[in-house]
Coordinates of C-alpha atoms in Angstrom, one line a residue:
M27 CA -108.4 -113.6 58.2
E28 CA -107.3 -111.5 54.3
P29 CA -105.7 -108.5 54.6
T30 CA -108.3 -106.2 54.4
N31 CA -105.8 -103.8 52.8
I32 CA -104.9 -106.0 50.1
N33 CA -105.6 -103.5 47.0
Q34 CA -104.4 -100.5 48.4
P35 CA -101.4 -99.3 46.4
V36 CA -98.1 -99.8 47.5
Q37 CA -96.5 -96.2 48.2
I38 CA -92.8 -96.5 47.5
P39 CA -90.7 -94.0 49.0
T40 CA -88.6 -91.7 46.4
N41 CA -84.9 -91.2 47.7
P42 CA -83.6 -87.8 46.8
N43 CA -80.5 -86.8 44.4
P44 CA -77.4 -88.0 45.7
Y45 CA -75.8 -85.3 43.8
D46 CA -78.3 -82.6 45.5
F47 CA -76.5 -81.3 48.1
I48 CA -74.6 -80.7 45.6
L49 CA -76.7 -79.4 42.4
N50 CA -78.5 -77.3 45.6
N51 CA -75.5 -76.0 47.4
K52 CA -75.9 -72.4 46.4
K53 CA -74.2 -69.3 48.0
P54 CA -75.1 -66.2 47.8
H55 CA -72.4 -64.4 45.3
R56 CA -70.0 -62.0 47.0
Q57 CA -68.8 -58.7 44.9
L58 CA -65.1 -58.3 44.7
I59 CA -65.7 -55.0 44.6
D60 CA -68.5 -52.8 46.2
P61 CA -69.8 -50.1 44.0
N62 CA -70.9 -48.2 46.9
N63 CA -67.5 -48.0 48.8
K64 CA -65.8 -45.0 47.6
Q65 CA -62.5 -46.0 48.4
Q66 CA -62.8 -49.3 46.3
M67 CA -63.7 -47.4 43.9
Y68 CA -61.1 -44.8 44.0
I69 CA -58.1 -47.2 44.5
V70 CA -60.0 -49.3 41.4
A71 CA -59.4 -45.9 38.7
I72 CA -55.4 -45.1 40.3
I73 CA -55.0 -48.6 38.9
G74 CA -57.0 -49.0 35.7
G75 CA -55.6 -45.2 35.0
I76 CA -51.8 -46.5 35.8
V77 CA -52.2 -49.7 33.2
L78 CA -53.3 -47.6 30.8
I79 CA -50.7 -45.0 31.2
V80 CA -48.4 -48.4 30.7
L81 CA -50.1 -49.9 28.1
F82 CA -49.8 -46.6 25.9
M83 CA -46.3 -46.4 26.9
I84 CA -45.8 -49.7 25.7
L85 CA -48.1 -49.2 21.9
K86 CA -46.0 -45.7 21.7
S87 CA -42.5 -47.7 21.8
I88 CA -43.9 -50.0 19.2
L89 CA -45.5 -47.7 16.7
S90 CA -42.0 -45.3 17.1
G91 CA -39.7 -48.0 15.9
P92 CA -35.9 -46.5 15.7
P93 CA -34.9 -43.5 15.4
I94 CA -35.0 -42.2 11.5
I95 CA -31.9 -40.4 11.9
N96 CA -28.9 -39.9 14.3
M97 CA -29.0 -36.9 16.3
Q98 CA -25.3 -37.0 16.7
D99 CA -23.9 -37.3 13.3
V100 CA -27.2 -34.8 11.8
T101 CA -25.9 -32.1 13.8
T102 CA -22.3 -32.5 13.0
T103 CA -23.6 -32.1 10.0
L104 CA -25.7 -29.2 9.9
Q105 CA -22.9 -27.8 12.0
T106 CA -20.6 -28.2 9.0
Q107 CA -23.1 -27.6 6.6
Q108 CA -22.7 -23.4 8.9
E109 CA -19.2 -22.9 8.5
I110 CA -19.3 -23.3 4.6
V111 CA -22.3 -21.3 4.3
H112 CA -20.3 -18.7 7.0
L113 CA -17.3 -19.1 4.9
T114 CA -18.7 -18.1 1.5
I115 CA -19.8 -14.6 3.2
Q116 CA -16.3 -14.2 4.9
P117 CA -14.4 -12.7 1.6
G118 CA -15.4 -8.7 0.8
T119 CA -16.8 -8.2 4.5
G120 CA -15.1 -6.4 7.7
N121 CA -11.5 -7.0 7.8
L122 CA -11.4 -8.7 4.1
N123 CA -13.4 -5.5 2.6
S124 CA -11.0 -4.7 0.1
L125 CA -10.4 -8.2 -1.1
N126 CA -10.3 -8.6 -4.6
M127 CA -10.5 -12.4 -5.6
P128 CA -10.4 -13.4 -8.9
S129 CA -13.9 -13.9 -11.0
S130 CA -13.8 -17.4 -11.2
L131 CA -13.1 -18.1 -7.9
T132 CA -15.6 -15.4 -7.0
N133 CA -18.5 -17.1 -8.7
T134 CA -17.5 -20.5 -7.1
N135 CA -17.5 -19.3 -4.2
S136 CA -21.3 -17.9 -4.4
T137 CA -22.0 -21.3 -6.0
V138 CA -20.4 -23.5 -2.8
G139 CA -22.0 -21.1 -0.4
I140 CA -26.0 -21.1 -2.3
V141 CA -26.1 -24.7 -2.5
V142 CA -25.0 -25.7 0.6
A143 CA -27.4 -23.0 2.5
S144 CA -30.2 -24.8 0.7
E145 CA -29.3 -28.4 1.5
Q146 CA -29.0 -27.3 4.8
T147 CA -32.8 -25.9 4.3
S148 CA -33.6 -29.3 3.8
L149 CA -32.5 -31.3 5.4
L150 CA -34.2 -29.0 8.5
N151 CA -37.1 -29.1 7.0
Y152 CA -37.2 -32.9 6.6
L153 CA -36.2 -32.5 10.8
K154 CA -39.3 -30.5 11.1
L155 CA -41.3 -32.9 9.4
N156 CA -39.9 -35.6 11.8
N157 CA -40.5 -34.0 14.5
I158 CA -37.0 -33.3 15.1
K159 CA -35.7 -30.1 16.3
I160 CA -31.7 -29.0 16.3
S161 CA -31.5 -25.4 17.8
P162 CA -29.8 -22.7 15.8
S163 CA -27.9 -22.0 18.9
V164 CA -26.1 -25.2 18.4
I165 CA -26.3 -25.1 14.6
A166 CA -23.9 -22.0 15.1
L167 CA -21.2 -24.3 17.3
G168 CA -20.2 -25.3 13.6
I169 CA -18.6 -22.3 13.0
N170 CA -14.6 -22.2 13.4
T171 CA -14.0 -18.4 14.9
N172 CA -10.1 -19.3 15.0
L173 CA -10.6 -20.3 10.7
D174 CA -10.9 -16.5 10.3
N175 CA -8.7 -15.1 12.1
Q176 CA -6.3 -17.2 9.7
L177 CA -7.7 -15.7 6.6
I178 CA -7.4 -12.4 7.8
T179 CA -3.4 -12.9 8.5
A180 CA -3.1 -14.8 5.0
F181 CA -5.3 -11.4 3.7
S182 CA -2.7 -9.3 5.3
N183 CA 0.1 -11.8 4.2
G184 CA -0.9 -11.4 0.4
N185 CA -2.0 -15.7 0.1
F186 CA -5.5 -14.4 1.0
N187 CA -7.1 -16.7 -2.4
S188 CA -5.0 -20.0 -2.2
F189 CA -5.4 -20.2 0.9
F190 CA -9.0 -19.3 1.2
K191 CA -9.6 -21.6 -1.9
Q192 CA -8.0 -24.6 -0.4
T193 CA -9.7 -24.2 2.8
L194 CA -13.1 -24.2 1.0
I195 CA -11.5 -27.6 -0.4
N196 CA -10.9 -29.0 3.0
E197 CA -14.5 -27.9 4.5
I198 CA -16.7 -29.7 1.4
Q199 CA -14.5 -32.6 2.4
V200 CA -15.3 -32.6 5.9
Y201 CA -18.9 -32.2 4.4
Q202 CA -18.9 -35.4 2.4
N203 CA -17.5 -37.2 5.4
S204 CA -20.4 -36.0 7.5
L205 CA -22.8 -37.5 5.1
S206 CA -21.2 -40.3 4.8
Q207 CA -21.7 -41.1 7.8
T208 CA -25.4 -39.4 8.5
Y209 CA -26.3 -41.2 5.3
S210 CA -24.6 -44.7 7.0
S211 CA -26.8 -44.7 10.4
A212 CA -30.4 -43.2 9.0
T213 CA -33.1 -45.4 8.4
G214 CA -35.9 -42.8 7.0
S215 CA -35.8 -43.6 2.5
H216 CA -36.8 -40.0 1.8
G217 CA -33.7 -38.9 4.5
K218 CA -31.4 -41.1 3.0
D219 CA -32.2 -39.8 -0.3
L220 CA -31.9 -36.2 0.5
L221 CA -28.1 -37.0 2.3
K222 CA -27.5 -39.0 -1.2
Q223 CA -28.5 -35.7 -3.7
D224 CA -25.7 -33.6 -1.4
Y225 CA -23.3 -36.1 -1.5
A226 CA -23.4 -36.1 -5.3
D227 CA -23.6 -32.0 -5.5
S228 CA -20.4 -31.8 -2.9
K229 CA -18.4 -33.7 -5.6
L230 CA -19.9 -31.3 -8.2
L231 CA -18.7 -28.0 -5.9
L232 CA -15.5 -29.6 -5.3
Q233 CA -15.0 -29.8 -9.2
A234 CA -15.4 -26.2 -10.0
L235 CA -13.0 -25.4 -7.2
S236 CA -10.8 -27.3 -8.2
S237 CA -11.2 -25.9 -11.4
S238 CA -11.5 -22.1 -10.4

């Protein structure tokens, strides 16, 4: 007897993909931060704010770079300028109102006062443009009241002119040293040019005083 189902197609069972357990093993995605959780969002906001502040400070320090001028040096220069300007207005004022100086020394003294006062204004403007402020009270600390008393004593002793002239020469030499120090520690090109010109002017002032 022949089999009755010999002509029926044979069905081959299909085996499942052996990697289905990996490909189809997808778990539901879990969010690290729940936007509906106010406490979590508050913490994230705080952390984000701190990160932004740190990044801002780092960026600011990179962009600002080194200071354009040494504060101690430039303060000393401004104070020295203030002392010179103060000295130049002493003759003929206060206890020295009856002073009689030679016209050559009087003219040179006026020139020194005008030049140094202008240099101080230029230096202060330069600092202001670079957001650097030094208070007038700090600059005024450069005035030497003991030297004022010495001038009065020299006037009383009758040797004011020679003493005043030498005092002004000494102060301009101190000024030169201060300019040189401030120049060497400065990094701003415009500031260095300004200080260099002031130093050149101080040489001319010394020459004028020496011949007055």
